[in-house]
Amino acid sequence: AVPPAEIRQALAWQARRLDFDAAPLVDIVAEINRYNRHKLVLADPRLDAQRFGGSFPAGDYETFVRMLEGNFGVVAERKTDQTLLRLKTP
């Protein structure tokens, strides 16, 4: 039997959504970058393995960035064609 969460993740692309369950941020960013010309860049290696979950619109990287900034201590440096993501310094 396939768990319901796994089925939702596999079918999320049909609604142009990306669905993650405790996925490493490096994997989430790679998937978001597949759907956007504007690229997200993990500029802080401490973020690579941090795990996140949720469902996000595939073509709306900015909503994802705002969620990271508002809830997870991430600072985003927005540039013309990319956004650099770092952890806030203490």
PDB file of N, CA and C in Angstrom:
ATOM      1  N   ALA A   1       0.842  -1.188   0.000  1.00  0.00           N
ATOM      2  CA  ALA A   1       0.000   0.000   0.000  1.00  0.00           C
ATOM      3  C   ALA A   1       0.885   1.249   0.000  1.00  0.00           C
ATOM      4  N   VAL A   2       0.449   2.240  -0.734  1.00  0.00           N
ATOM      5  CA  VAL A   2       1.185   3.505  -0.818  1.00  0.00           C
ATOM      6  C   VAL A   2       0.550   4.498   0.149  1.00  0.00           C
ATOM      7  N   PRO A   3       1.353   5.113   1.022  1.00  0.00           N
ATOM      8  CA  PRO A   3       0.806   6.078   1.982  1.00  0.00           C
ATOM      9  C   PRO A   3       0.173   7.280   1.262  1.00  0.00           C
ATOM     10  N   PRO A   4      -0.925   7.825   1.810  1.00  0.00           N
ATOM     11  CA  PRO A   4      -1.604   8.965   1.186  1.00  0.00           C
ATOM     12  C   PRO A   4      -0.686  10.162   0.934  1.00  0.00           C
ATOM     13  N   ALA A   5       0.246  10.453   1.844  1.00  0.00           N
ATOM     14  CA  ALA A   5       1.157  11.591   1.658  1.00  0.00           C
ATOM     15  C   ALA A   5       2.028  11.391   0.428  1.00  0.00           C
ATOM     16  N   GLU A   6       2.450  10.170   0.189  1.00  0.00           N
ATOM     17  CA  GLU A   6       3.280   9.871  -0.978  1.00  0.00           C
ATOM     18  C   GLU A   6       2.476  10.014  -2.272  1.00  0.00           C
ATOM     19  N   ILE A   7       1.222   9.624  -2.241  1.00  0.00           N
ATOM     20  CA  ILE A   7       0.352   9.786  -3.411  1.00  0.00           C
ATOM     21  C   ILE A   7       0.159  11.268  -3.716  1.00  0.00           C
ATOM     22  N   ARG A   8      -0.103  12.086  -2.682  1.00  0.00           N
ATOM     23  CA  ARG A   8      -0.271  13.532  -2.877  1.00  0.00           C
ATOM     24  C   ARG A   8       0.974  14.152  -3.485  1.00  0.00           C
ATOM     25  N   GLN A   9       2.141  13.757  -2.993  1.00  0.00           N
ATOM     26  CA  GLN A   9       3.397  14.291  -3.523  1.00  0.00           C
ATOM     27  C   GLN A   9       3.565  13.924  -4.991  1.00  0.00           C
ATOM     28  N   ALA A  10       3.254  12.703  -5.330  1.00  0.00           N
ATOM     29  CA  ALA A  10       3.437  12.238  -6.705  1.00  0.00           C
ATOM     30  C   ALA A  10       2.481  12.926  -7.677  1.00  0.00           C
ATOM     31  N   LEU A  11       1.308  13.299  -7.208  1.00  0.00           N
ATOM     32  CA  LEU A  11       0.302  13.901  -8.086  1.00  0.00           C
ATOM     33  C   LEU A  11       0.239  15.422  -8.006  1.00  0.00           C
ATOM     34  N   ALA A  12       1.003  16.026  -7.129  1.00  0.00           N
ATOM     35  CA  ALA A  12       0.945  17.479  -6.927  1.00  0.00           C
ATOM     36  C   ALA A  12       1.273  18.256  -8.199  1.00  0.00           C
ATOM     37  N   TRP A  13       2.121  17.712  -9.057  1.00  0.00           N
ATOM     38  CA  TRP A  13       2.511  18.419 -10.283  1.00  0.00           C
ATOM     39  C   TRP A  13       1.300  18.709 -11.166  1.00  0.00           C
ATOM     40  N   GLN A  14       0.262  17.882 -11.095  1.00  0.00           N
ATOM     41  CA  GLN A  14      -0.917  18.078 -11.937  1.00  0.00           C
ATOM     42  C   GLN A  14      -1.611  19.402 -11.613  1.00  0.00           C
ATOM     43  N   ALA A  15      -1.528  19.853 -10.392  1.00  0.00           N
ATOM     44  CA  ALA A  15      -2.115  21.128  -9.977  1.00  0.00           C
ATOM     45  C   ALA A  15      -1.055  22.225  -9.977  1.00  0.00           C
ATOM     46  N   ARG A  16       0.107  21.944 -10.590  1.00  0.00           N
ATOM     47  CA  ARG A  16       1.244  22.875 -10.621  1.00  0.00           C
ATOM     48  C   ARG A  16       1.626  23.298  -9.196  1.00  0.00           C
ATOM     49  N   ARG A  17       1.622  22.317  -8.306  1.00  0.00           N
ATOM     50  CA  ARG A  17       2.053  22.533  -6.930  1.00  0.00           C
ATOM     51  C   ARG A  17       3.198  21.568  -6.641  1.00  0.00           C
ATOM     52  N   LEU A  18       4.036  21.971  -5.735  1.00  0.00           N
ATOM     53  CA  LEU A  18       5.123  21.110  -5.272  1.00  0.00           C
ATOM     54  C   LEU A  18       4.806  20.747  -3.828  1.00  0.00           C
ATOM     55  N   ASP A  19       4.827  19.485  -3.519  1.00  0.00           N
ATOM     56  CA  ASP A  19       4.435  18.986  -2.211  1.00  0.00           C
ATOM     57  C   ASP A  19       5.621  18.267  -1.588  1.00  0.00           C
ATOM     58  N   PHE A  20       6.011  18.698  -0.395  1.00  0.00           N
ATOM     59  CA  PHE A  20       7.183  18.126   0.276  1.00  0.00           C
ATOM     60  C   PHE A  20       6.836  17.716   1.694  1.00  0.00           C
ATOM     61  N   ASP A  21       7.464  16.650   2.149  1.00  0.00           N
ATOM     62  CA  ASP A  21       7.275  16.172   3.509  1.00  0.00           C
ATOM     63  C   ASP A  21       8.651  15.933   4.120  1.00  0.00           C
ATOM     64  N   ALA A  22       9.104  16.880   4.929  1.00  0.00           N
ATOM     65  CA  ALA A  22      10.401  16.791   5.601  1.00  0.00           C
ATOM     66  C   ALA A  22      11.539  16.550   4.603  1.00  0.00           C
ATOM     67  N   ALA A  23      11.520  17.311   3.517  1.00  0.00           N
ATOM     68  CA  ALA A  23      12.555  17.197   2.480  1.00  0.00           C
ATOM     69  C   ALA A  23      13.700  18.164   2.775  1.00  0.00           C
ATOM     70  N   PRO A  24      14.930  17.792   2.426  1.00  0.00           N
ATOM     71  CA  PRO A  24      16.051  18.719   2.599  1.00  0.00           C
ATOM     72  C   PRO A  24      15.833  19.967   1.731  1.00  0.00           C
ATOM     73  N   LEU A  25      16.183  21.118   2.275  1.00  0.00           N
ATOM     74  CA  LEU A  25      15.980  22.369   1.557  1.00  0.00           C
ATOM     75  C   LEU A  25      16.701  22.375   0.216  1.00  0.00           C
ATOM     76  N   VAL A  26      17.856  21.747   0.141  1.00  0.00           N
ATOM     77  CA  VAL A  26      18.589  21.695  -1.129  1.00  0.00           C
ATOM     78  C   VAL A  26      17.746  21.015  -2.210  1.00  0.00           C
ATOM     79  N   ASP A  27      16.974  19.998  -1.848  1.00  0.00           N
ATOM     80  CA  ASP A  27      16.112  19.315  -2.811  1.00  0.00           C
ATOM     81  C   ASP A  27      14.907  20.181  -3.185  1.00  0.00           C
ATOM     82  N   ILE A  28      14.339  20.860  -2.208  1.00  0.00           N
ATOM     83  CA  ILE A  28      13.187  21.730  -2.465  1.00  0.00           C
ATOM     84  C   ILE A  28      13.586  22.859  -3.407  1.00  0.00           C
ATOM     85  N   VAL A  29      14.726  23.486  -3.138  1.00  0.00           N
ATOM     86  CA  VAL A  29      15.203  24.585  -3.986  1.00  0.00           C
ATOM     87  C   VAL A  29      15.449  24.092  -5.410  1.00  0.00           C
ATOM     88  N   ALA A  30      16.043  22.920  -5.552  1.00  0.00           N
ATOM     89  CA  ALA A  30      16.288  22.375  -6.892  1.00  0.00           C
ATOM     90  C   ALA A  30      14.979  22.178  -7.645  1.00  0.00           C
ATOM     91  N   GLU A  31      13.965  21.695  -6.966  1.00  0.00           N
ATOM     92  CA  GLU A  31      12.674  21.470  -7.618  1.00  0.00           C
ATOM     93  C   GLU A  31      11.993  22.793  -7.974  1.00  0.00           C
ATOM     94  N   ILE A  32      12.012  23.760  -7.073  1.00  0.00           N
ATOM     95  CA  ILE A  32      11.433  25.078  -7.362  1.00  0.00           C
ATOM     96  C   ILE A  32      12.157  25.714  -8.547  1.00  0.00           C
ATOM     97  N   ASN A  33      13.468  25.575  -8.594  1.00  0.00           N
ATOM     98  CA  ASN A  33      14.255  26.164  -9.683  1.00  0.00           C
ATOM     99  C   ASN A  33      13.909  25.555 -11.044  1.00  0.00           C
ATOM    100  N   ARG A  34      13.420  24.345 -11.063  1.00  0.00           N
ATOM    101  CA  ARG A  34      13.012  23.719 -12.333  1.00  0.00           C
ATOM    102  C   ARG A  34      11.845  24.465 -12.974  1.00  0.00           C
ATOM    103  N   TYR A  35      11.027  25.133 -12.172  1.00  0.00           N
ATOM    104  CA  TYR A  35       9.810  25.774 -12.660  1.00  0.00           C
ATOM    105  C   TYR A  35       9.918  27.294 -12.794  1.00  0.00           C
ATOM    106  N   ASN A  36      11.067  27.868 -12.470  1.00  0.00           N
ATOM    107  CA  ASN A  36      11.206  29.325 -12.449  1.00  0.00           C
ATOM    108  C   ASN A  36      12.490  29.770 -13.133  1.00  0.00           C
ATOM    109  N   ARG A  37      12.410  30.872 -13.861  1.00  0.00           N
ATOM    110  CA  ARG A  37      13.624  31.456 -14.442  1.00  0.00           C
ATOM    111  C   ARG A  37      14.466  32.109 -13.353  1.00  0.00           C
ATOM    112  N   HIS A  38      13.798  32.745 -12.409  1.00  0.00           N
ATOM    113  CA  HIS A  38      14.475  33.348 -11.265  1.00  0.00           C
ATOM    114  C   HIS A  38      14.900  32.195 -10.358  1.00  0.00           C
ATOM    115  N   LYS A  39      16.168  32.114 -10.033  1.00  0.00           N
ATOM    116  CA  LYS A  39      16.700  30.976  -9.284  1.00  0.00           C
ATOM    117  C   LYS A  39      16.908  31.299  -7.814  1.00  0.00           C
ATOM    118  N   LEU A  40      16.645  30.316  -6.979  1.00  0.00           N
ATOM    119  CA  LEU A  40      16.969  30.393  -5.560  1.00  0.00           C
ATOM    120  C   LEU A  40      18.335  29.753  -5.376  1.00  0.00           C
ATOM    121  N   VAL A  41      19.176  30.389  -4.563  1.00  0.00           N
ATOM    122  CA  VAL A  41      20.534  29.912  -4.323  1.00  0.00           C
ATOM    123  C   VAL A  41      20.746  29.790  -2.822  1.00  0.00           C
ATOM    124  N   LEU A  42      21.150  28.619  -2.376  1.00  0.00           N
ATOM    125  CA  LEU A  42      21.485  28.436  -0.963  1.00  0.00           C
ATOM    126  C   LEU A  42      22.907  28.947  -0.756  1.00  0.00           C
ATOM    127  N   ALA A  43      23.002  30.156  -0.232  1.00  0.00           N
ATOM    128  CA  ALA A  43      24.298  30.806  -0.057  1.00  0.00           C
ATOM    129  C   ALA A  43      24.893  30.511   1.315  1.00  0.00           C
ATOM    130  N   ASP A  44      24.239  29.674   2.082  1.00  0.00           N
ATOM    131  CA  ASP A  44      24.693  29.304   3.414  1.00  0.00           C
ATOM    132  C   ASP A  44      24.588  27.785   3.522  1.00  0.00           C
ATOM    133  N   PRO A  45      25.724  27.082   3.589  1.00  0.00           N
ATOM    134  CA  PRO A  45      25.691  25.613   3.604  1.00  0.00           C
ATOM    135  C   PRO A  45      24.920  25.026   4.787  1.00  0.00           C
ATOM    136  N   ARG A  46      24.719  25.817   5.834  1.00  0.00           N
ATOM    137  CA  ARG A  46      23.949  25.320   6.980  1.00  0.00           C
ATOM    138  C   ARG A  46      22.488  25.053   6.606  1.00  0.00           C
ATOM    139  N   LEU A  47      22.030  25.642   5.519  1.00  0.00           N
ATOM    140  CA  LEU A  47      20.648  25.447   5.088  1.00  0.00           C
ATOM    141  C   LEU A  47      20.441  24.163   4.281  1.00  0.00           C
ATOM    142  N   ASP A  48      21.483  23.657   3.665  1.00  0.00           N
ATOM    143  CA  ASP A  48      21.355  22.530   2.727  1.00  0.00           C
ATOM    144  C   ASP A  48      20.520  21.372   3.280  1.00  0.00           C
ATOM    145  N   ALA A  49      20.835  20.910   4.461  1.00  0.00           N
ATOM    146  CA  ALA A  49      20.203  19.708   5.001  1.00  0.00           C
ATOM    147  C   ALA A  49      18.986  19.996   5.863  1.00  0.00           C
ATOM    148  N   GLN A  50      18.680  21.265   6.140  1.00  0.00           N
ATOM    149  CA  GLN A  50      17.492  21.558   6.940  1.00  0.00           C
ATOM    150  C   GLN A  50      16.268  21.039   6.201  1.00  0.00           C
ATOM    151  N   ARG A  51      15.343  20.475   6.944  1.00  0.00           N
ATOM    152  CA  ARG A  51      14.179  19.826   6.326  1.00  0.00           C
ATOM    153  C   ARG A  51      12.928  20.679   6.509  1.00  0.00           C
ATOM    154  N   PHE A  52      12.130  20.688   5.443  1.00  0.00           N
ATOM    155  CA  PHE A  52      10.896  21.459   5.432  1.00  0.00           C
ATOM    156  C   PHE A  52       9.807  20.637   4.758  1.00  0.00           C
ATOM    157  N   GLY A  53       8.592  21.010   5.027  1.00  0.00           N
ATOM    158  CA  GLY A  53       7.469  20.372   4.373  1.00  0.00           C
ATOM    159  C   GLY A  53       6.422  21.407   4.017  1.00  0.00           C
ATOM    160  N   GLY A  54       5.542  21.030   3.128  1.00  0.00           N
ATOM    161  CA  GLY A  54       4.447  21.909   2.740  1.00  0.00           C
ATOM    162  C   GLY A  54       4.130  21.759   1.280  1.00  0.00           C
ATOM    163  N   SER A  55       3.129  22.493   0.854  1.00  0.00           N
ATOM    164  CA  SER A  55       2.691  22.484  -0.536  1.00  0.00           C
ATOM    165  C   SER A  55       2.789  23.907  -1.060  1.00  0.00           C
ATOM    166  N   PHE A  56       3.480  24.079  -2.194  1.00  0.00           N
ATOM    167  CA  PHE A  56       3.765  25.401  -2.720  1.00  0.00           C
ATOM    168  C   PHE A  56       3.425  25.471  -4.204  1.00  0.00           C
ATOM    169  N   PRO A  57       2.958  26.633  -4.663  1.00  0.00           N
ATOM    170  CA  PRO A  57       2.745  26.792  -6.101  1.00  0.00           C
ATOM    171  C   PRO A  57       4.085  26.678  -6.825  1.00  0.00           C
ATOM    172  N   ALA A  58       4.145  25.864  -7.865  1.00  0.00           N
ATOM    173  CA  ALA A  58       5.406  25.604  -8.560  1.00  0.00           C
ATOM    174  C   ALA A  58       6.026  26.866  -9.143  1.00  0.00           C
ATOM    175  N   GLY A  59       5.221  27.763  -9.663  1.00  0.00           N
ATOM    176  CA  GLY A  59       5.745  28.952 -10.324  1.00  0.00           C
ATOM    177  C   GLY A  59       5.854  30.174  -9.445  1.00  0.00           C
ATOM    178  N   ASP A  60       5.649  30.012  -8.141  1.00  0.00           N
ATOM    179  CA  ASP A  60       5.640  31.161  -7.228  1.00  0.00           C
ATOM    180  C   ASP A  60       6.725  30.998  -6.166  1.00  0.00           C
ATOM    181  N   TYR A  61       7.967  31.205  -6.577  1.00  0.00           N
ATOM    182  CA  TYR A  61       9.087  31.062  -5.640  1.00  0.00           C
ATOM    183  C   TYR A  61       9.017  32.087  -4.512  1.00  0.00           C
ATOM    184  N   GLU A  62       8.436  33.252  -4.784  1.00  0.00           N
ATOM    185  CA  GLU A  62       8.435  34.337  -3.800  1.00  0.00           C
ATOM    186  C   GLU A  62       7.616  33.967  -2.554  1.00  0.00           C
ATOM    187  N   THR A  63       6.529  33.256  -2.726  1.00  0.00           N
ATOM    188  CA  THR A  63       5.742  32.813  -1.572  1.00  0.00           C
ATOM    189  C   THR A  63       6.587  31.896  -0.693  1.00  0.00           C
ATOM    190  N   PHE A  64       7.330  31.006  -1.307  1.00  0.00           N
ATOM    191  CA  PHE A  64       8.202  30.102  -0.559  1.00  0.00           C
ATOM    192  C   PHE A  64       9.280  30.886   0.189  1.00  0.00           C
ATOM    193  N   VAL A  65       9.895  31.866  -0.469  1.00  0.00           N
ATOM    194  CA  VAL A  65      10.940  32.680   0.160  1.00  0.00           C
ATOM    195  C   VAL A  65      10.367  33.444   1.354  1.00  0.00           C
ATOM    196  N   ARG A  66       9.188  34.026   1.190  1.00  0.00           N
ATOM    197  CA  ARG A  66       8.570  34.771   2.305  1.00  0.00           C
ATOM    198  C   ARG A  66       8.287  33.852   3.488  1.00  0.00           C
ATOM    199  N   MET A  67       7.886  32.610   3.227  1.00  0.00           N
ATOM    200  CA  MET A  67       7.645  31.651   4.293  1.00  0.00           C
ATOM    201  C   MET A  67       8.943  31.354   5.046  1.00  0.00           C
ATOM    202  N   LEU A  68      10.045  31.171   4.305  1.00  0.00           N
ATOM    203  CA  LEU A  68      11.338  30.925   4.949  1.00  0.00           C
ATOM    204  C   LEU A  68      11.760  32.125   5.796  1.00  0.00           C
ATOM    205  N   GLU A  69      11.568  33.322   5.264  1.00  0.00           N
ATOM    206  CA  GLU A  69      11.947  34.538   5.990  1.00  0.00           C
ATOM    207  C   GLU A  69      11.096  34.729   7.242  1.00  0.00           C
ATOM    208  N   GLY A  70       9.809  34.516   7.110  1.00  0.00           N
ATOM    209  CA  GLY A  70       8.898  34.795   8.211  1.00  0.00           C
ATOM    210  C   GLY A  70       8.902  33.775   9.324  1.00  0.00           C
ATOM    211  N   ASN A  71       9.285  32.543   9.013  1.00  0.00           N
ATOM    212  CA  ASN A  71       9.120  31.473  10.000  1.00  0.00           C
ATOM    213  C   ASN A  71      10.377  30.693  10.359  1.00  0.00           C
ATOM    214  N   PHE A  72      11.441  30.828   9.575  1.00  0.00           N
ATOM    215  CA  PHE A  72      12.577  29.926   9.783  1.00  0.00           C
ATOM    216  C   PHE A  72      13.928  30.618   9.873  1.00  0.00           C
ATOM    217  N   GLY A  73      13.942  31.915  10.128  1.00  0.00           N
ATOM    218  CA  GLY A  73      15.210  32.606  10.336  1.00  0.00           C
ATOM    219  C   GLY A  73      16.087  32.706   9.112  1.00  0.00           C
ATOM    220  N   VAL A  74      15.469  32.754   7.943  1.00  0.00           N
ATOM    221  CA  VAL A  74      16.220  32.868   6.696  1.00  0.00           C
ATOM    222  C   VAL A  74      16.177  34.316   6.217  1.00  0.00           C
ATOM    223  N   VAL A  75      17.311  34.795   5.737  1.00  0.00           N
ATOM    224  CA  VAL A  75      17.405  36.123   5.140  1.00  0.00           C
ATOM    225  C   VAL A  75      17.553  35.929   3.634  1.00  0.00           C
ATOM    226  N   ALA A  76      16.746  36.663   2.874  1.00  0.00           N
ATOM    227  CA  ALA A  76      16.794  36.557   1.417  1.00  0.00           C
ATOM    228  C   ALA A  76      17.360  37.838   0.832  1.00  0.00           C
ATOM    229  N   GLU A  77      18.364  37.689  -0.003  1.00  0.00           N
ATOM    230  CA  GLU A  77      18.945  38.823  -0.730  1.00  0.00           C
ATOM    231  C   GLU A  77      18.489  38.697  -2.179  1.00  0.00           C
ATOM    232  N   ARG A  78      17.555  39.559  -2.547  1.00  0.00           N
ATOM    233  CA  ARG A  78      16.956  39.486  -3.880  1.00  0.00           C
ATOM    234  C   ARG A  78      17.787  40.247  -4.893  1.00  0.00           C
ATOM    235  N   LYS A  79      18.074  39.578  -5.989  1.00  0.00           N
ATOM    236  CA  LYS A  79      18.794  40.181  -7.108  1.00  0.00           C
ATOM    237  C   LYS A  79      17.925  40.028  -8.353  1.00  0.00           C
ATOM    238  N   THR A  80      18.386  40.541  -9.463  1.00  0.00           N
ATOM    239  CA  THR A  80      17.585  40.521 -10.686  1.00  0.00           C
ATOM    240  C   THR A  80      17.156  39.122 -11.096  1.00  0.00           C
ATOM    241  N   ASP A  81      18.095  38.189 -11.138  1.00  0.00           N
ATOM    242  CA  ASP A  81      17.773  36.861 -11.652  1.00  0.00           C
ATOM    243  C   ASP A  81      17.921  35.741 -10.633  1.00  0.00           C
ATOM    244  N   GLN A  82      18.203  36.103  -9.374  1.00  0.00           N
ATOM    245  CA  GLN A  82      18.336  35.088  -8.340  1.00  0.00           C
ATOM    246  C   GLN A  82      18.082  35.680  -6.958  1.00  0.00           C
ATOM    247  N   THR A  83      17.760  34.803  -6.032  1.00  0.00           N
ATOM    248  CA  THR A  83      17.612  35.195  -4.638  1.00  0.00           C
ATOM    249  C   THR A  83      18.540  34.318  -3.822  1.00  0.00           C
ATOM    250  N   LEU A  84      19.426  34.956  -3.049  1.00  0.00           N
ATOM    251  CA  LEU A  84      20.372  34.242  -2.198  1.00  0.00           C
ATOM    252  C   LEU A  84      19.728  34.029  -0.833  1.00  0.00           C
ATOM    253  N   LEU A  85      19.809  32.813  -0.324  1.00  0.00           N
ATOM    254  CA  LEU A  85      19.210  32.473   0.965  1.00  0.00           C
ATOM    255  C   LEU A  85      20.300  32.157   1.976  1.00  0.00           C
ATOM    256  N   ARG A  86      20.200  32.796   3.143  1.00  0.00           N
ATOM    257  CA  ARG A  86      21.154  32.580   4.234  1.00  0.00           C
ATOM    258  C   ARG A  86      20.399  32.525   5.552  1.00  0.00           C
ATOM    259  N   LEU A  87      21.004  31.895   6.545  1.00  0.00           N
ATOM    260  CA  LEU A  87      20.465  31.965   7.899  1.00  0.00           C
ATOM    261  C   LEU A  87      20.821  33.316   8.499  1.00  0.00           C
ATOM    262  N   LYS A  88      19.925  33.851   9.316  1.00  0.00           N
ATOM    263  CA  LYS A  88      20.231  35.091  10.029  1.00  0.00           C
ATOM    264  C   LYS A  88      21.425  34.833  10.939  1.00  0.00           C
ATOM    265  N   THR A  89      22.297  35.805  11.030  1.00  0.00           N
ATOM    266  CA  THR A  89      23.422  35.673  11.946  1.00  0.00           C
ATOM    267  C   THR A  89      22.976  36.099  13.341  1.00  0.00           C
ATOM    268  N   PRO A  90      23.385  35.354  14.344  1.00  0.00           N
ATOM    269  CA  PRO A  90      22.963  35.664  15.726  1.00  0.00           C
ATOM    270  C   PRO A  90      23.540  36.970  16.232  1.00  0.00           C
TER     271      PRO A  90
END
